[in-house]
């Protein structure tokens, strides 16, 4: 039973007992006159109604606070309960809003550190794949070629096949290293990186195209990395889960020096499924640069991922959260 009904029923019991006492041993006349009973009953009803209305008004801030507690999500910050009235309820609401703001700040700080460590680990693994595994496989290719040139014809064919298998493995390792550490982003910039990333996901079953509007405002390197990672995660989700035949990546300028990223496909959509680690990771990255991230169904079906960011403050916010 809610607090409202507990207080209301307690008050109602007290009032009913008082009326019964007035109608029984504690009364102004014996026997009870009809007019007195009518007045007392009408007064009881009026008091109960007034009690219910006043309790509903007085406890409304608690109901709003409860709703905010239920729907609060640290990955979707900004939800606050309006502080109304005075006294303990107002203090409770203010304390909850302050606690929520503190939790959001701590979550952003911890996410910044975790994602910074993740990017460093990605760079380390990519470097080791390129330097260690890549060089080893390259040496194996040369040895296989050397052996194939001197082997008899039946063995030579097997060695040629081994060469092709090793070359395919080397290409796959290089592809993984590029996804772990987008060197093209550092060397050629976001535009070329997004086009190259989109081209990697293009297959015979999936048409992937990048549309980039020229004349975008300059973006900080940290902001470009977040845009790249969110586009990468969106394309990965489309390729793995969406059952789509078309995916588009749009990067365009928006009013007030903002930049918008849109990843849109014609797949089956996300429906009512719970958000997984991939979407949660995108929300955490968006929070780091103060970007607005929206994920939902497109106007013609499929899934749309929309990100809006202001380039001149995002890098400072990211560095502040990562400290």
mmCIF file of C-alpha atoms in Angstrom:
data_model
loop_
_atom_site.group_PDB
_atom_site.id
_atom_site.type_symbol
_atom_site.label_atom_id
_atom_site.label_comp_id
_atom_site.label_asym_id
_atom_site.label_seq_id
_atom_site.Cartn_x
_atom_site.Cartn_y
_atom_site.Cartn_z
ATOM 1 C CA UNK A 1 0.000 0.000 0.000
ATOM 2 C CA UNK A 2 1.317 3.412 -0.947
ATOM 3 C CA UNK A 3 2.119 6.136 1.569
ATOM 4 C CA UNK A 4 -0.816 8.174 0.324
ATOM 5 C CA UNK A 5 -3.364 5.450 1.048
ATOM 6 C CA UNK A 6 -1.820 4.581 4.405
ATOM 7 C CA UNK A 7 -2.109 8.185 5.603
ATOM 8 C CA UNK A 8 -5.590 8.604 4.101
ATOM 9 C CA UNK A 9 -6.973 5.404 5.656
ATOM 10 C CA UNK A 10 -5.448 6.263 9.024
ATOM 11 C CA UNK A 11 -7.110 9.675 8.971
ATOM 12 C CA UNK A 12 -10.358 8.116 7.756
ATOM 13 C CA UNK A 13 -10.384 5.629 10.650
ATOM 14 C CA UNK A 14 -9.896 8.457 13.139
ATOM 15 C CA UNK A 15 -12.728 10.486 11.617
ATOM 16 C CA UNK A 16 -15.109 7.526 11.396
ATOM 17 C CA UNK A 17 -14.451 6.601 15.048
ATOM 18 C CA UNK A 18 -15.097 10.216 16.051
ATOM 19 C CA UNK A 19 -18.413 10.233 14.166
ATOM 20 C CA UNK A 20 -19.457 6.905 15.698
ATOM 21 C CA UNK A 21 -18.699 8.243 19.152
ATOM 22 C CA UNK A 22 -20.797 11.312 18.455
ATOM 23 C CA UNK A 23 -23.632 9.133 17.210
ATOM 24 C CA UNK A 24 -23.265 6.766 20.157
ATOM 25 C CA UNK A 25 -22.354 7.497 23.781
ATOM 26 C CA UNK A 26 -20.885 10.925 23.077
ATOM 27 C CA UNK A 27 -23.708 12.879 21.529
ATOM 28 C CA UNK A 28 -25.600 16.073 21.999
ATOM 29 C CA UNK A 29 -28.968 14.406 22.158
ATOM 30 C CA UNK A 30 -30.479 11.004 22.911
ATOM 31 C CA UNK A 31 -31.814 9.517 20.762
ATOM 32 C CA UNK A 32 -29.868 10.883 17.829
ATOM 33 C CA UNK A 33 -31.872 13.279 15.769
ATOM 34 C CA UNK A 34 -32.020 12.789 12.017
ATOM 35 C CA UNK A 35 -30.775 16.287 11.365
ATOM 36 C CA UNK A 36 -27.741 15.828 13.607
ATOM 37 C CA UNK A 37 -26.871 12.495 11.986
ATOM 38 C CA UNK A 38 -27.217 14.023 8.522
ATOM 39 C CA UNK A 39 -24.978 16.943 9.444
ATOM 40 C CA UNK A 40 -22.329 14.638 10.925
ATOM 41 C CA UNK A 41 -22.358 12.280 7.924
ATOM 42 C CA UNK A 42 -22.165 15.154 5.446
ATOM 43 C CA UNK A 43 -19.356 16.682 7.481
ATOM 44 C CA UNK A 44 -17.527 13.346 7.516
ATOM 45 C CA UNK A 45 -17.754 13.048 3.730
ATOM 46 C CA UNK A 46 -16.572 16.630 3.258
ATOM 47 C CA UNK A 47 -13.633 16.080 5.628
ATOM 48 C CA UNK A 48 -12.636 12.854 3.885
ATOM 49 C CA UNK A 49 -12.731 14.506 0.475
ATOM 50 C CA UNK A 50 -10.739 17.494 1.727
ATOM 51 C CA UNK A 51 -8.281 15.142 3.413
ATOM 52 C CA UNK A 52 -7.832 13.146 0.201
ATOM 53 C CA UNK A 53 -7.293 16.258 -1.938
ATOM 54 C CA UNK A 54 -4.832 17.831 0.476
ATOM 55 C CA UNK A 55 -2.866 14.601 0.819
ATOM 56 C CA UNK A 56 -2.770 14.180 -2.947
ATOM 57 C CA UNK A 57 -1.421 17.708 -3.363
ATOM 58 C CA UNK A 58 1.017 17.370 -0.486
ATOM 59 C CA UNK A 59 2.407 14.010 -1.609
ATOM 60 C CA UNK A 60 2.537 14.819 -5.352
ATOM 61 C CA UNK A 61 6.272 15.734 -5.158
ATOM 62 C CA UNK A 62 6.971 12.270 -3.740
ATOM 63 C CA UNK A 63 5.143 10.680 -6.666
ATOM 64 C CA UNK A 64 7.214 12.717 -9.138
ATOM 65 C CA UNK A 65 10.380 11.835 -7.263
ATOM 66 C CA UNK A 66 9.495 8.138 -7.374
ATOM 67 C CA UNK A 67 8.881 8.336 -11.130
ATOM 68 C CA UNK A 68 12.257 9.996 -11.637
ATOM 69 C CA UNK A 69 13.952 7.323 -9.542
ATOM 70 C CA UNK A 70 12.364 4.579 -11.626
ATOM 71 C CA UNK A 71 13.239 6.128 -14.999
ATOM 72 C CA UNK A 72 16.646 7.631 -14.157
ATOM 73 C CA UNK A 73 19.418 6.401 -16.445
ATOM 74 C CA UNK A 74 22.993 7.608 -16.057
ATOM 75 C CA UNK A 75 23.547 7.083 -19.790
ATOM 76 C CA UNK A 76 20.670 9.493 -20.484
ATOM 77 C CA UNK A 77 21.446 12.392 -18.151
ATOM 78 C CA UNK A 78 19.385 15.472 -17.510
ATOM 79 C CA UNK A 79 16.281 13.995 -15.894
ATOM 80 C CA UNK A 80 15.509 15.953 -12.730
ATOM 81 C CA UNK A 81 12.531 16.332 -10.427
ATOM 82 C CA UNK A 82 11.121 19.838 -9.995
ATOM 83 C CA UNK A 83 11.532 21.075 -6.435
ATOM 84 C CA UNK A 84 8.188 22.389 -5.141
ATOM 85 C CA UNK A 85 6.993 23.473 -1.731
ATOM 86 C CA UNK A 86 9.009 23.587 1.448
ATOM 87 C CA UNK A 87 9.996 21.288 4.256
ATOM 88 C CA UNK A 88 11.208 17.701 4.229
ATOM 89 C CA UNK A 89 9.864 16.723 0.788
ATOM 90 C CA UNK A 90 11.577 19.686 -0.882
ATOM 91 C CA UNK A 91 14.835 18.836 0.912
ATOM 92 C CA UNK A 92 14.508 15.200 -0.164
ATOM 93 C CA UNK A 93 13.929 16.207 -3.797
ATOM 94 C CA UNK A 94 16.886 18.606 -3.747
ATOM 95 C CA UNK A 95 19.123 15.954 -2.218
ATOM 96 C CA UNK A 96 18.084 13.404 -4.826
ATOM 97 C CA UNK A 97 18.755 15.820 -7.696
ATOM 98 C CA UNK A 98 22.197 16.587 -6.246
ATOM 99 C CA UNK A 99 22.929 12.880 -5.830
ATOM 100 C CA UNK A 100 21.865 12.175 -9.418
ATOM 101 C CA UNK A 101 24.090 14.979 -10.726
ATOM 102 C CA UNK A 102 27.016 13.626 -8.712
ATOM 103 C CA UNK A 103 26.447 10.092 -9.993
ATOM 104 C CA UNK A 104 26.281 11.345 -13.584
ATOM 105 C CA UNK A 105 29.537 13.267 -13.137
ATOM 106 C CA UNK A 106 31.226 10.251 -11.549
ATOM 107 C CA UNK A 107 29.923 7.980 -14.309
ATOM 108 C CA UNK A 108 31.246 10.346 -16.983
ATOM 109 C CA UNK A 109 34.627 10.521 -15.238
ATOM 110 C CA UNK A 110 34.950 6.772 -14.835
ATOM 111 C CA UNK A 111 33.768 6.191 -18.411
ATOM 112 C CA UNK A 112 36.337 8.679 -19.678
ATOM 113 C CA UNK A 113 39.122 6.862 -17.891
ATOM 114 C CA UNK A 114 37.872 3.457 -19.015
ATOM 115 C CA UNK A 115 37.522 4.504 -22.654
ATOM 116 C CA UNK A 116 40.928 6.198 -22.626
ATOM 117 C CA UNK A 117 42.441 2.990 -21.271
ATOM 118 C CA UNK A 118 40.506 1.011 -23.865
ATOM 119 C CA UNK A 119 41.839 3.134 -26.719
ATOM 120 C CA UNK A 120 45.382 2.754 -25.371
ATOM 121 C CA UNK A 121 44.919 -1.003 -25.187
ATOM 122 C CA UNK A 122 43.512 -1.044 -28.718
ATOM 123 C CA UNK A 123 46.578 0.808 -29.974
ATOM 124 C CA UNK A 124 48.896 -1.586 -28.153
ATOM 125 C CA UNK A 125 47.178 -4.698 -29.521
ATOM 126 C CA UNK A 126 47.041 -3.254 -33.031
ATOM 127 C CA UNK A 127 50.728 -2.405 -32.869
ATOM 128 C CA UNK A 128 51.619 -5.907 -31.697
ATOM 129 C CA UNK A 129 49.462 -7.496 -34.390
ATOM 130 C CA UNK A 130 51.190 -5.377 -37.019
ATOM 131 C CA UNK A 131 54.737 -5.685 -35.719
ATOM 132 C CA UNK A 132 54.782 -9.204 -34.309
ATOM 133 C CA UNK A 133 52.129 -11.356 -35.954
ATOM 134 C CA UNK A 134 52.178 -9.475 -39.249
ATOM 135 C CA UNK A 135 55.934 -9.707 -39.634
ATOM 136 C CA UNK A 136 55.895 -13.385 -38.654
ATOM 137 C CA UNK A 137 53.278 -14.212 -41.272
ATOM 138 C CA UNK A 138 55.168 -12.185 -43.855
ATOM 139 C CA UNK A 139 58.273 -14.241 -43.110
ATOM 140 C CA UNK A 140 56.202 -17.426 -43.431
ATOM 141 C CA UNK A 141 54.979 -16.253 -46.843
ATOM 142 C CA UNK A 142 58.543 -15.713 -48.033
ATOM 143 C CA UNK A 143 59.604 -19.111 -46.761
ATOM 144 C CA UNK A 144 56.663 -20.788 -48.445
ATOM 145 C CA UNK A 145 57.476 -19.033 -51.704
ATOM 146 C CA UNK A 146 61.102 -20.083 -51.415
ATOM 147 C CA UNK A 147 60.079 -23.675 -50.735
ATOM 148 C CA UNK A 148 57.473 -23.695 -53.507
ATOM 149 C CA UNK A 149 60.008 -22.528 -56.102
ATOM 150 C CA UNK A 150 62.214 -25.544 -55.331
ATOM 151 C CA UNK A 151 59.603 -28.211 -54.579
ATOM 152 C CA UNK A 152 58.320 -30.867 -56.984
ATOM 153 C CA UNK A 153 55.119 -30.104 -58.844
ATOM 154 C CA UNK A 154 52.664 -32.045 -56.566
ATOM 155 C CA UNK A 155 54.133 -30.483 -53.431
ATOM 156 C CA UNK A 156 54.331 -27.078 -55.091
ATOM 157 C CA UNK A 157 50.563 -26.878 -55.463
ATOM 158 C CA UNK A 158 50.083 -27.599 -51.777
ATOM 159 C CA UNK A 159 52.620 -24.941 -50.897
ATOM 160 C CA UNK A 160 50.871 -22.439 -53.185
ATOM 161 C CA UNK A 161 47.619 -23.187 -51.362
ATOM 162 C CA UNK A 162 49.355 -22.685 -48.030
ATOM 163 C CA UNK A 163 50.634 -19.352 -49.334
ATOM 164 C CA UNK A 164 47.135 -18.203 -50.207
ATOM 165 C CA UNK A 165 45.801 -19.270 -46.820
ATOM 166 C CA UNK A 166 48.611 -17.450 -45.039
ATOM 167 C CA UNK A 167 48.095 -14.355 -47.176
ATOM 168 C CA UNK A 168 44.369 -14.369 -46.352
ATOM 169 C CA UNK A 169 45.204 -14.645 -42.644
ATOM 170 C CA UNK A 170 47.647 -11.756 -42.942
ATOM 171 C CA UNK A 171 45.006 -9.614 -44.660
ATOM 172 C CA UNK A 172 42.526 -10.437 -41.892
ATOM 173 C CA UNK A 173 45.030 -9.482 -39.194
ATOM 174 C CA UNK A 174 45.704 -6.187 -40.953
ATOM 175 C CA UNK A 175 41.958 -5.532 -41.173
ATOM 176 C CA UNK A 176 41.542 -6.219 -37.456
ATOM 177 C CA UNK A 177 44.488 -3.949 -36.668
ATOM 178 C CA UNK A 178 42.957 -1.141 -38.739
ATOM 179 C CA UNK A 179 39.691 -1.438 -36.812
ATOM 180 C CA UNK A 180 41.496 -1.469 -33.490
ATOM 181 C CA UNK A 181 43.621 1.530 -34.367
ATOM 182 C CA UNK A 182 42.263 3.590 -37.277
ATOM 183 C CA UNK A 183 45.538 4.837 -38.691
ATOM 184 C CA UNK A 184 43.737 6.442 -41.617
ATOM 185 C CA UNK A 185 41.904 8.659 -39.119
ATOM 186 C CA UNK A 186 45.177 9.984 -37.753
ATOM 187 C CA UNK A 187 46.863 10.300 -41.121
ATOM 188 C CA UNK A 188 44.097 11.405 -43.519
ATOM 189 C CA UNK A 189 41.344 12.726 -41.245
ATOM 190 C CA UNK A 190 37.754 11.885 -40.448
ATOM 191 C CA UNK A 191 36.359 12.198 -43.974
ATOM 192 C CA UNK A 192 38.690 9.616 -45.497
ATOM 193 C CA UNK A 193 38.404 7.388 -42.428
ATOM 194 C CA UNK A 194 34.607 7.266 -42.625
ATOM 195 C CA UNK A 195 34.677 6.513 -46.340
ATOM 196 C CA UNK A 196 37.235 3.751 -45.834
ATOM 197 C CA UNK A 197 35.283 2.358 -42.882
ATOM 198 C CA UNK A 198 32.038 2.309 -44.839
ATOM 199 C CA UNK A 199 33.729 0.631 -47.786
ATOM 200 C CA UNK A 200 34.947 -2.182 -45.513
ATOM 201 C CA UNK A 201 31.360 -3.155 -44.692
ATOM 202 C CA UNK A 202 30.193 -3.184 -48.313
ATOM 203 C CA UNK A 203 29.498 -6.734 -49.506
ATOM 204 C CA UNK A 204 27.402 -8.442 -52.136
ATOM 205 C CA UNK A 205 24.518 -8.526 -49.647
ATOM 206 C CA UNK A 206 24.989 -5.095 -48.057
ATOM 207 C CA UNK A 207 25.348 -1.807 -49.913
ATOM 208 C CA UNK A 208 27.226 0.699 -47.743
ATOM 209 C CA UNK A 209 27.673 4.343 -48.754
ATOM 210 C CA UNK A 210 29.141 7.395 -47.026
ATOM 211 C CA UNK A 211 27.769 10.896 -47.664
ATOM 212 C CA UNK A 212 29.904 13.727 -46.292
ATOM 213 C CA UNK A 213 28.939 17.366 -46.694
ATOM 214 C CA UNK A 214 31.913 19.617 -47.487
ATOM 215 C CA UNK A 215 32.708 22.644 -45.383
ATOM 216 C CA UNK A 216 32.188 21.125 -41.961
ATOM 217 C CA UNK A 217 33.467 23.073 -38.945
ATOM 218 C CA UNK A 218 36.824 21.885 -37.578
ATOM 219 C CA UNK A 219 36.637 19.109 -35.002
ATOM 220 C CA UNK A 220 39.078 18.148 -32.278
ATOM 221 C CA UNK A 221 40.893 14.803 -32.650
ATOM 222 C CA UNK A 222 39.039 13.368 -29.643
ATOM 223 C CA UNK A 223 35.706 14.330 -31.180
ATOM 224 C CA UNK A 224 36.661 12.778 -34.502
ATOM 225 C CA UNK A 225 37.579 9.557 -32.711
ATOM 226 C CA UNK A 226 34.176 9.419 -30.975
ATOM 227 C CA UNK A 227 32.380 10.025 -34.289
ATOM 228 C CA UNK A 228 34.442 7.308 -35.933
ATOM 229 C CA UNK A 229 33.824 4.774 -33.151
ATOM 230 C CA UNK A 230 30.066 5.404 -33.089
ATOM 231 C CA UNK A 231 29.877 5.039 -36.872
ATOM 232 C CA UNK A 232 31.937 1.856 -36.588
ATOM 233 C CA UNK A 233 29.648 0.384 -33.943
ATOM 234 C CA UNK A 234 26.560 1.342 -35.938
ATOM 235 C CA UNK A 235 27.899 -0.320 -39.085
ATOM 236 C CA UNK A 236 28.910 -3.402 -37.107
ATOM 237 C CA UNK A 237 25.423 -3.747 -35.627
ATOM 238 C CA UNK A 238 23.895 -3.362 -39.081
ATOM 239 C CA UNK A 239 26.137 -6.025 -40.585
ATOM 240 C CA UNK A 240 25.598 -8.494 -37.736
ATOM 241 C CA UNK A 241 22.009 -8.062 -36.607
ATOM 242 C CA UNK A 242 19.917 -5.816 -38.851
ATOM 243 C CA UNK A 243 19.458 -8.134 -41.874
ATOM 244 C CA UNK A 244 19.689 -5.009 -43.986
ATOM 245 C CA UNK A 245 20.552 -4.604 -47.647
ATOM 246 C CA UNK A 246 21.396 -0.893 -47.439
ATOM 247 C CA UNK A 247 23.234 1.249 -44.911
ATOM 248 C CA UNK A 248 24.172 4.908 -45.196
ATOM 249 C CA UNK A 249 26.566 7.056 -43.187
ATOM 250 C CA UNK A 250 25.894 10.802 -43.307
ATOM 251 C CA UNK A 251 28.164 13.492 -41.858
ATOM 252 C CA UNK A 252 26.853 17.026 -42.277
ATOM 253 C CA UNK A 253 26.964 20.492 -40.762
ATOM 254 C CA UNK A 254 24.121 21.663 -38.534
ATOM 255 C CA UNK A 255 23.146 25.135 -37.273
ATOM 256 C CA UNK A 256 25.089 26.731 -34.411
ATOM 257 C CA UNK A 257 28.426 25.214 -35.470
ATOM 258 C CA UNK A 258 27.214 21.688 -34.769
ATOM 259 C CA UNK A 259 28.017 18.521 -36.657
ATOM 260 C CA UNK A 260 25.573 15.669 -37.188
ATOM 261 C CA UNK A 261 26.357 12.006 -37.766
ATOM 262 C CA UNK A 262 23.640 9.707 -39.082
ATOM 263 C CA UNK A 263 23.917 5.940 -39.581
ATOM 264 C CA UNK A 264 20.753 4.600 -41.216
ATOM 265 C CA UNK A 265 19.820 1.153 -42.553
ATOM 266 C CA UNK A 266 16.742 -0.567 -43.975
ATOM 267 C CA UNK A 267 16.896 -3.591 -41.700
ATOM 268 C CA UNK A 268 14.500 -5.075 -39.184
ATOM 269 C CA UNK A 269 15.053 -2.350 -36.563
ATOM 270 C CA UNK A 270 15.854 -2.695 -32.893
ATOM 271 C CA UNK A 271 12.240 -3.237 -31.776
ATOM 272 C CA UNK A 272 11.743 -3.529 -28.029
ATOM 273 C CA UNK A 273 14.957 -5.431 -27.385
ATOM 274 C CA UNK A 274 17.088 -4.283 -24.473
ATOM 275 C CA UNK A 275 20.131 -2.196 -25.302
ATOM 276 C CA UNK A 276 23.298 -4.250 -25.453
ATOM 277 C CA UNK A 277 26.902 -3.438 -24.702
ATOM 278 C CA UNK A 278 27.401 -1.853 -28.120
ATOM 279 C CA UNK A 279 24.665 0.756 -27.703
ATOM 280 C CA UNK A 280 25.701 1.406 -24.106
ATOM 281 C CA UNK A 281 29.241 2.017 -25.339
ATOM 282 C CA UNK A 282 27.974 4.521 -27.891
ATOM 283 C CA UNK A 283 26.034 6.385 -25.206
ATOM 284 C CA UNK A 284 29.108 6.518 -22.967
ATOM 285 C CA UNK A 285 31.239 7.908 -25.790
ATOM 286 C CA UNK A 286 28.601 10.499 -26.621
ATOM 287 C CA UNK A 287 28.492 11.614 -22.980
ATOM 288 C CA UNK A 288 32.241 12.172 -22.973
ATOM 289 C CA UNK A 289 32.000 14.912 -25.580
ATOM 290 C CA UNK A 290 28.626 16.274 -24.485
ATOM 291 C CA UNK A 291 26.920 15.026 -27.636
ATOM 292 C CA UNK A 292 23.227 14.236 -28.117
ATOM 293 C CA UNK A 293 22.730 10.617 -29.180
ATOM 294 C CA UNK A 294 19.442 9.220 -30.420
ATOM 295 C CA UNK A 295 18.810 5.623 -31.437
ATOM 296 C CA UNK A 296 15.465 4.503 -32.817
ATOM 297 C CA UNK A 297 13.417 3.491 -35.798
ATOM 298 C CA UNK A 298 13.759 5.438 -39.018
ATOM 299 C CA UNK A 299 10.798 7.037 -40.829
ATOM 300 C CA UNK A 300 10.749 4.174 -43.349
ATOM 301 C CA UNK A 301 11.734 1.376 -40.982
ATOM 302 C CA UNK A 302 15.177 0.134 -40.082
ATOM 303 C CA UNK A 303 17.371 1.775 -37.480
ATOM 304 C CA UNK A 304 18.742 5.294 -37.225
ATOM 305 C CA UNK A 305 21.635 6.434 -35.054
ATOM 306 C CA UNK A 306 21.825 10.211 -34.746
ATOM 307 C CA UNK A 307 24.642 12.089 -33.062
ATOM 308 C CA UNK A 308 24.937 15.865 -32.739
ATOM 309 C CA UNK A 309 28.059 17.466 -31.333
ATOM 310 C CA UNK A 310 29.613 20.897 -31.025
ATOM 311 C CA UNK A 311 33.235 20.736 -32.006
ATOM 312 C CA UNK A 312 34.650 23.688 -30.077
ATOM 313 C CA UNK A 313 33.848 22.317 -26.586
ATOM 314 C CA UNK A 314 33.865 18.564 -27.048
ATOM 315 C CA UNK A 315 37.597 18.056 -26.756
ATOM 316 C CA UNK A 316 37.833 20.051 -23.521
ATOM 317 C CA UNK A 317 34.955 18.078 -22.036
ATOM 318 C CA UNK A 318 36.545 14.772 -23.019
ATOM 319 C CA UNK A 319 39.869 15.674 -21.484
ATOM 320 C CA UNK A 320 38.144 16.925 -18.323
ATOM 321 C CA UNK A 321 36.226 13.650 -17.935
ATOM 322 C CA UNK A 322 39.314 11.564 -18.608
ATOM 323 C CA UNK A 323 41.367 13.180 -15.830
#
